[in-house]
Short mmCIF file of C-alpha atoms and ligand atoms in Angstrom, two decimals:
data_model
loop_
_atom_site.label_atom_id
_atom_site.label_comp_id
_atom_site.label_asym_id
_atom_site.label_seq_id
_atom_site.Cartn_x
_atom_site.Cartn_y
_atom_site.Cartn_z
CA UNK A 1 -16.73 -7.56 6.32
CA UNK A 2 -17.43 -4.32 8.50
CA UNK A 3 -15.19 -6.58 11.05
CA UNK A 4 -12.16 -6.02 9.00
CA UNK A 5 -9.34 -3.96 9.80
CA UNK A 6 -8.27 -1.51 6.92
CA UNK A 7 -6.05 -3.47 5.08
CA UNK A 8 -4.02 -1.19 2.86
CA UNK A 9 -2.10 1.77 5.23
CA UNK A 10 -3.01 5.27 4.07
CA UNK A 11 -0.34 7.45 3.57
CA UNK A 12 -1.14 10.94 5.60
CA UNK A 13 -0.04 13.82 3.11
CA UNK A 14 3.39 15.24 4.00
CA UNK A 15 3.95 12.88 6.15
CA UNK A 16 7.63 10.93 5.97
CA UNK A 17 7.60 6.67 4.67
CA UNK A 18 10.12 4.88 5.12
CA UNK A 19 9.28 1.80 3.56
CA UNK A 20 10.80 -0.67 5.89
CA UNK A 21 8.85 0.31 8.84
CA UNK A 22 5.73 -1.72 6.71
CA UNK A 23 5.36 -5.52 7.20
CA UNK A 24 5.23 -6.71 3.53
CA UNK A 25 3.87 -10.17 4.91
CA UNK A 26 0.96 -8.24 6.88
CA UNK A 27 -1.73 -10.83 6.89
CA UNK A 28 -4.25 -9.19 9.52
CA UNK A 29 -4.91 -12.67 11.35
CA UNK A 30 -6.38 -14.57 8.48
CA UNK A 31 -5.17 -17.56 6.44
CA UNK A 32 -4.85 -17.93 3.19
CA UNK A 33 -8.02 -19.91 3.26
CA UNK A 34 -10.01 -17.43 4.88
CA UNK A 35 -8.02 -14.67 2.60
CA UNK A 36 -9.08 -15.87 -0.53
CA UNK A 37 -12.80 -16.77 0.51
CA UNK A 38 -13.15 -12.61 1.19
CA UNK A 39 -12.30 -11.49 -2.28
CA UNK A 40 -15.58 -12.59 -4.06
CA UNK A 41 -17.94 -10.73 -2.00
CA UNK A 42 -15.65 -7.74 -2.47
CA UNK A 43 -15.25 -8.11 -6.20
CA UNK A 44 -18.83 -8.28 -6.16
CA UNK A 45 -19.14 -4.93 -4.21
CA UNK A 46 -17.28 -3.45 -7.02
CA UNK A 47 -18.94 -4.58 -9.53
CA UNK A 48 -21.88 -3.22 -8.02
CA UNK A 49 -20.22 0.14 -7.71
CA UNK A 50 -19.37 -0.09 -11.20
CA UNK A 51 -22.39 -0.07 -12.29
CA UNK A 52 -23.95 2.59 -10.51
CA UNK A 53 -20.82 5.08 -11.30
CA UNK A 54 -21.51 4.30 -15.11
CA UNK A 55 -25.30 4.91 -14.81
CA UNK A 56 -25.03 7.89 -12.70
CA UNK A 57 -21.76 9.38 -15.04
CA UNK A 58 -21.45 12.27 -12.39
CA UNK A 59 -17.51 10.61 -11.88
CA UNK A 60 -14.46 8.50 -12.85
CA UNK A 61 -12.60 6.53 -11.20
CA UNK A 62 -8.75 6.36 -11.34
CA UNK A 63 -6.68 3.75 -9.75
CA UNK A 64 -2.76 3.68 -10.29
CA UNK A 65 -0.72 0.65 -9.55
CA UNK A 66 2.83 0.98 -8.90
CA UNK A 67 4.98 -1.73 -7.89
CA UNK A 68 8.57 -3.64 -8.38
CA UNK A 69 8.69 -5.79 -11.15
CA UNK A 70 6.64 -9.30 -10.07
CA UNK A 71 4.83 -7.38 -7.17
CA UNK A 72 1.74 -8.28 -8.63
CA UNK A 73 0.19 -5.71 -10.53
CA UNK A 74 -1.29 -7.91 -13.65
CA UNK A 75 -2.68 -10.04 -10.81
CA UNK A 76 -4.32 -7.64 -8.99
CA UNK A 77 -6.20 -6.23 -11.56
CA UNK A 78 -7.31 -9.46 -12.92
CA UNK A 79 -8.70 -10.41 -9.35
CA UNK A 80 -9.73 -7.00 -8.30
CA UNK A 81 -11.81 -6.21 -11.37
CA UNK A 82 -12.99 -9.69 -12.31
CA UNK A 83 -16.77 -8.92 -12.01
CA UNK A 84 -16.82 -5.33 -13.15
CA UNK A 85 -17.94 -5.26 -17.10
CA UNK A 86 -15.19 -4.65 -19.77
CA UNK A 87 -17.81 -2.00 -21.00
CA UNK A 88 -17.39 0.56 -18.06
CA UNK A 89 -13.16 0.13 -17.60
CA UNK A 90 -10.30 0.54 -19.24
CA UNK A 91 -6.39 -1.06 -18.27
CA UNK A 92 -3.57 0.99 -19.85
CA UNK A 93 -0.17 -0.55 -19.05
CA UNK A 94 2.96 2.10 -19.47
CA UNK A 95 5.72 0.77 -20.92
CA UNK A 96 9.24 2.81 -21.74
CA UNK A 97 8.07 6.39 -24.08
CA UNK A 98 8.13 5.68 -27.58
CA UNK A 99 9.50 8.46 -29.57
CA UNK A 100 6.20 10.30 -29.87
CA UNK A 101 5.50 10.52 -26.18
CA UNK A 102 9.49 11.50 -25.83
CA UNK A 103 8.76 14.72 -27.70
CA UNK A 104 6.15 15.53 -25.94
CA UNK A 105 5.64 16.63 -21.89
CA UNK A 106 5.63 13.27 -19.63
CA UNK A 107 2.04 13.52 -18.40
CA UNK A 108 0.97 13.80 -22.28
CA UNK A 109 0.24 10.39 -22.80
CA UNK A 110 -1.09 9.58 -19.07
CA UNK A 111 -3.48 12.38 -19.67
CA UNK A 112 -4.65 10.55 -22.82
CA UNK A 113 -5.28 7.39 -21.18
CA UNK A 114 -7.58 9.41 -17.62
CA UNK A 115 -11.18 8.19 -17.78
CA UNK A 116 -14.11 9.70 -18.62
CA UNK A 117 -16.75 10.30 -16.81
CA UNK A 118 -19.12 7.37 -15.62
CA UNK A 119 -15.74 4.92 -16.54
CA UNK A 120 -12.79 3.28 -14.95
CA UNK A 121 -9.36 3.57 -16.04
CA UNK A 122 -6.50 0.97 -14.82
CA UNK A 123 -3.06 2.18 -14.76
CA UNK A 124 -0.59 -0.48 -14.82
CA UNK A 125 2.74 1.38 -14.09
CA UNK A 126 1.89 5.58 -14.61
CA UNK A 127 3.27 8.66 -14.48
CA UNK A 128 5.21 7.88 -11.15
CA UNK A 129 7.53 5.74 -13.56
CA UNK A 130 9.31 9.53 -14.36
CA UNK A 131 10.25 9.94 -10.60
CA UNK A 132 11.18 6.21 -10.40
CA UNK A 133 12.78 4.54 -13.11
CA UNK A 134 13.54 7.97 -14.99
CA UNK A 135 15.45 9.22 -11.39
CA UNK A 136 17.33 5.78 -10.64
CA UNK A 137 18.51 5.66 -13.77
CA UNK A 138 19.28 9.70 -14.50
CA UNK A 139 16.96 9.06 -17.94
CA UNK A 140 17.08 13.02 -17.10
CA UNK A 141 18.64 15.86 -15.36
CA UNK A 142 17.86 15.67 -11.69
CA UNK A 143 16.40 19.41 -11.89
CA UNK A 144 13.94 18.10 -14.34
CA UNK A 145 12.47 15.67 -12.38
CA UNK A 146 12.61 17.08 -9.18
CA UNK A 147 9.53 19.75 -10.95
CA UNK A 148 7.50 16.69 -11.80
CA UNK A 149 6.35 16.05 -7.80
CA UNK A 150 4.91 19.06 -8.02
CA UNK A 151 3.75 18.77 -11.55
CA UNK A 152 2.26 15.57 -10.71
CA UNK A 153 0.25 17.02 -7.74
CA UNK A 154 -1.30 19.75 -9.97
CA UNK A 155 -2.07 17.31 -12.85
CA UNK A 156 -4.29 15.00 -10.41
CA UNK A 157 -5.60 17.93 -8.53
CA UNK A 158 -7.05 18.86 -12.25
CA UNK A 159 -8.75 16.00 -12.20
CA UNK A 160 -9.83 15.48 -9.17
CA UNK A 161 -11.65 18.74 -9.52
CA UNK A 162 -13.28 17.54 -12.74
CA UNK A 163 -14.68 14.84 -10.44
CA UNK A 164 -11.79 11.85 -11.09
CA UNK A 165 -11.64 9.94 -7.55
CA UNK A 166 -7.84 8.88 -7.67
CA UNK A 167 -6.78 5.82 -5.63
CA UNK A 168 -2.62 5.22 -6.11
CA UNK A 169 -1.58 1.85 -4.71
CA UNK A 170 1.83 0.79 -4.07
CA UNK A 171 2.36 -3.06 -3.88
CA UNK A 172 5.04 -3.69 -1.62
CA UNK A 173 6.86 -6.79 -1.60
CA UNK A 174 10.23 -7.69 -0.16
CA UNK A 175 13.20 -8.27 -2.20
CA UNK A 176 13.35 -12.21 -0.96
CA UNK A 177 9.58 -12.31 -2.07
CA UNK A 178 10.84 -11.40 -5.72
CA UNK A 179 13.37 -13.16 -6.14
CA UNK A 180 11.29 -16.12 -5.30
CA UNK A 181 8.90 -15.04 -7.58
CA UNK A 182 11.31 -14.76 -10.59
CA UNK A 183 12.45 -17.84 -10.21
CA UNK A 184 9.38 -19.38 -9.86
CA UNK A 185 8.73 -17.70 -13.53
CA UNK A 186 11.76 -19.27 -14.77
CA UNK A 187 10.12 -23.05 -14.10
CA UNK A 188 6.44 -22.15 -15.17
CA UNK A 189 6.39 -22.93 -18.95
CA UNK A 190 3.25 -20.46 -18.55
CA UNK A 191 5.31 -17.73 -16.68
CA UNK A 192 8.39 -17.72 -18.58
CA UNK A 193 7.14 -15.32 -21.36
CA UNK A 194 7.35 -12.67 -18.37
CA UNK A 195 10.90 -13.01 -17.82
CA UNK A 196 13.13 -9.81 -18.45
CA UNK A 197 17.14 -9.88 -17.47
CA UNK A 198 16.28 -6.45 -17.15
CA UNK A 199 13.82 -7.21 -14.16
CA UNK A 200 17.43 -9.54 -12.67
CA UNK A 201 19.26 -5.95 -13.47
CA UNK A 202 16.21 -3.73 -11.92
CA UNK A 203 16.56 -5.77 -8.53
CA UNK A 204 20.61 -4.40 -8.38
CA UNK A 205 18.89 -0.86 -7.68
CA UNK A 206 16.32 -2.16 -5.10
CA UNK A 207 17.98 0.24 -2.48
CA UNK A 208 17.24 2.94 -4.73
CA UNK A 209 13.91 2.01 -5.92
CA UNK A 210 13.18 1.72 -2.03
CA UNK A 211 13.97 5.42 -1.86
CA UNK A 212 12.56 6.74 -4.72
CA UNK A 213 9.41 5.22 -3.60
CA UNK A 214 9.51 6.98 -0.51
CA UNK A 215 10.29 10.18 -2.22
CA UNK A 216 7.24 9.44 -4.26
CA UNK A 217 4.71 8.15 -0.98
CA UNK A 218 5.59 11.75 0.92
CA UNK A 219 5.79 14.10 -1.61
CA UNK A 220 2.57 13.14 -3.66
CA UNK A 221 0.12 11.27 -1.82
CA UNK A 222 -3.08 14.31 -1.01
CA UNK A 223 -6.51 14.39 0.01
CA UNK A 224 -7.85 14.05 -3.26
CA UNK A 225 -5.41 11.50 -4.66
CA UNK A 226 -4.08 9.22 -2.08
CA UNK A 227 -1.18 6.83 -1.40
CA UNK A 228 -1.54 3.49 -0.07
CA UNK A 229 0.94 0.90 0.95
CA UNK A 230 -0.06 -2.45 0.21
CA UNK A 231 1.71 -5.53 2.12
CA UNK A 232 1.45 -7.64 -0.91
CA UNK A 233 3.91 -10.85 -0.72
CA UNK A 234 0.82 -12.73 -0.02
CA UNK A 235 -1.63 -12.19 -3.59
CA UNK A 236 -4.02 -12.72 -1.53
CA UNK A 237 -4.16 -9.78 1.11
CA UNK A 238 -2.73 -7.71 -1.77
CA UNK A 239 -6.35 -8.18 -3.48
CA UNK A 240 -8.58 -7.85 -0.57
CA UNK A 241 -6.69 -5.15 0.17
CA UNK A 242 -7.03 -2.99 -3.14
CA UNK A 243 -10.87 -4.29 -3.28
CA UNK A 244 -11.38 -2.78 0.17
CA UNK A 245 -10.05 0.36 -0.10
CA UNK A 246 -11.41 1.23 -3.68
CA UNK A 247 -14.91 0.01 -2.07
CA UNK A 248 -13.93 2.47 1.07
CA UNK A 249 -13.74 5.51 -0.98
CA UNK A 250 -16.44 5.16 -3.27
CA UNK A 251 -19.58 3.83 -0.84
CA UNK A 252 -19.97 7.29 0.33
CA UNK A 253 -20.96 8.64 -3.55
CA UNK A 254 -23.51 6.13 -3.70
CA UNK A 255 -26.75 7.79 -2.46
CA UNK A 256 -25.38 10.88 -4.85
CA UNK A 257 -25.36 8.54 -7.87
CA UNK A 258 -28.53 6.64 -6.98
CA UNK A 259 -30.29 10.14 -6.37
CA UNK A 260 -29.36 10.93 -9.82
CA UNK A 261 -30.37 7.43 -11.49
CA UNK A 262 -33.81 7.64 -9.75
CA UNK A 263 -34.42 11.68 -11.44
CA UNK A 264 -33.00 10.72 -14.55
CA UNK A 265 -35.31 7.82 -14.51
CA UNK A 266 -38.13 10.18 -13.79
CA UNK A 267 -37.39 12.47 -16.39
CA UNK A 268 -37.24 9.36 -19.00
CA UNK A 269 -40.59 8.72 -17.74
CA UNK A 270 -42.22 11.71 -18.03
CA UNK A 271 -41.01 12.34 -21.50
CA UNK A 272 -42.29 8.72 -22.52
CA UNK A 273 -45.69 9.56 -21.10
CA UNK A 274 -46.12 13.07 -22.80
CA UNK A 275 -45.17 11.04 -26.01
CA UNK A 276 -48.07 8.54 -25.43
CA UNK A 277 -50.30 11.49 -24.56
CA UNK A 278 -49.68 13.21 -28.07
CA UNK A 279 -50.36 9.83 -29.93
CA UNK A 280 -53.77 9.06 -27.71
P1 AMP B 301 6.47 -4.17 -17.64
O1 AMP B 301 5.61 -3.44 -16.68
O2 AMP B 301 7.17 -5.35 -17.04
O3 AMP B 301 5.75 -4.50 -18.90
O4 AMP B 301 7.65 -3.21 -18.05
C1 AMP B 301 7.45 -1.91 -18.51
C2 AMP B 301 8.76 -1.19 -18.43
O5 AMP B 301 8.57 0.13 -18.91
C3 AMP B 301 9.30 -1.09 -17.03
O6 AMP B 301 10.63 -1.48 -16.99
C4 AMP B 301 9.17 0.39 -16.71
O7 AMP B 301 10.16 0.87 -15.86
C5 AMP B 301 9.29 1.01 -18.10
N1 AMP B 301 8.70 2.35 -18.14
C6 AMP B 301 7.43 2.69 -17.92
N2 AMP B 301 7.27 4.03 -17.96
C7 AMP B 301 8.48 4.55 -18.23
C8 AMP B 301 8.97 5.86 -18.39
N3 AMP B 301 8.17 6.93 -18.29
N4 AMP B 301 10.28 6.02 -18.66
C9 AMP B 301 11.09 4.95 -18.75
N5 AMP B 301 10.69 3.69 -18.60
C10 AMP B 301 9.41 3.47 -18.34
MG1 MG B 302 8.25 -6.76 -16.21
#
């Protein structure tokens, strides 16, 4: 696996995206075949990961998934995290505000949903929705959302500094590759349920989505909470992709979190055997 090329391009802070300068059938030399035969050992790597984050519960991890509609976000997740134990992560999909989180500020309910330490939290759309579909559509005053970028930055610098390691993906598919797809859900009995005219109406504004997204890729991705651009019309690269990075960022904590594990362990110990030394 050390062989592999770095699948997922990581967006340098500041620096300018223009979204169709990225190959959204990038599939690094491998077939399908070959694709799909690397995500197990990966998923396993996370898994692994997993588990030592929640024993050690020094940290959290945070990954956002932002994408058009059918760019695979459901999918990714379930391949991504298929190993990892419901008991250490947590998916929360953002839909459109409900009249609670209208009255309140946008990152209210995101804030809600971050994860605690030694856990995983899923987002499945996020805050980035209020610079995307809230700006395409003018849900409000272009003032007001021009403040979130900057709103947004603080907000994950907050918790990055309470130890969050943030990982923002954005699948990128082409706008062929959708409509493909939403066909394709309009013949699968078992796909249909997913269909939205509004997703047929969303696709009008693809132009504008584009931009939005590159607004989005330049003005928020940091040090602490980076961007990446994910070629993702094949599923396949798309979830080796995710897998690899997330496994990229947190290898490095892992002698940190076994150190703890292995003096937490020897405190349990010693405890235990000054308990058996009072009952001898
Ligand atoms: P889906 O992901 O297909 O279940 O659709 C969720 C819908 O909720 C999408 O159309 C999103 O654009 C919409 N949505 C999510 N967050 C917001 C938001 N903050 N404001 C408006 N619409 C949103
Ligand atoms: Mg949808």
């Amino acid at each position: 696996m050390s062989t592999l090329p770095m699948l997922a391009h990581l967006v340098t802070p500041g620096s300018k995206v223009k979204l169709s300068d990225y190959d959204t059938r990038a599939n690094a030399g491998l077939d399908k075949d070959q694709g799909e035969a690397l995500l197990a050992p990966l998923a396993r790597q996370i898994d692994d990961l997993q588990e030592l984050l929640y024993a050690a519960d020094m940290h959290s991890l945070l990954v956002i998934l932002q994408g058009m509609d059918t760019s695979g976000k459901d999918g990714t997740v379930r391949a991504v995290f298929r190993d990892v134990s419901p008991l250490g992560s947590h998916v929360t999909a953002f839909k459109v505000p409900n009249e609670e989180e209208l009255a309140h500020d946008f990152l209210w309910r995101v804030h809600r949903a971050a994860p605690r330490r030694g856990q995983i939290a899923i987002f499945n759309r996020s805050h980035y929705e209020d610079v995307l579909v809230v700006r395409v559509h003018s849900l409000v005053s272009e003032s007001i959302w021009r403040q979130r970028y900057q709103q947004i930055n603080d907000f994950e610098r907050l918790l990055a500094e309470n130890k969050t390691i943030i990982l923002k993906f954005f699948l990128h598919i082409s706008k062929e590759e959708q409509e493909e797809r939403l066909i394709a859900r309009e013949q699968d009995v078992t796909k249909a349920w997913k269909l939205a005219v509004g997703d047929w109406k969303e696709r009008e504004r693809w132009d504008e989505y584009m931009h939005a997204y590159e607004d989005v890729l330049k003005r928020c991705s940091s040090e602490h909470a980076p961007w990446h651009i994910v070629p993702a019309d094949r599923k396949w690269y798309r979830n080796i992709a995710v897998a690899q990075a997330i496994i990229n960022e947190l290898k490095p904590y892992k002698e940190q979190w076994l150190a703890k594990l292995v003096s937490v362990g020897a405190e349990a110990k010693a405890e235990l055997a000054a308990y058996r030394a009072e009952q001898a």
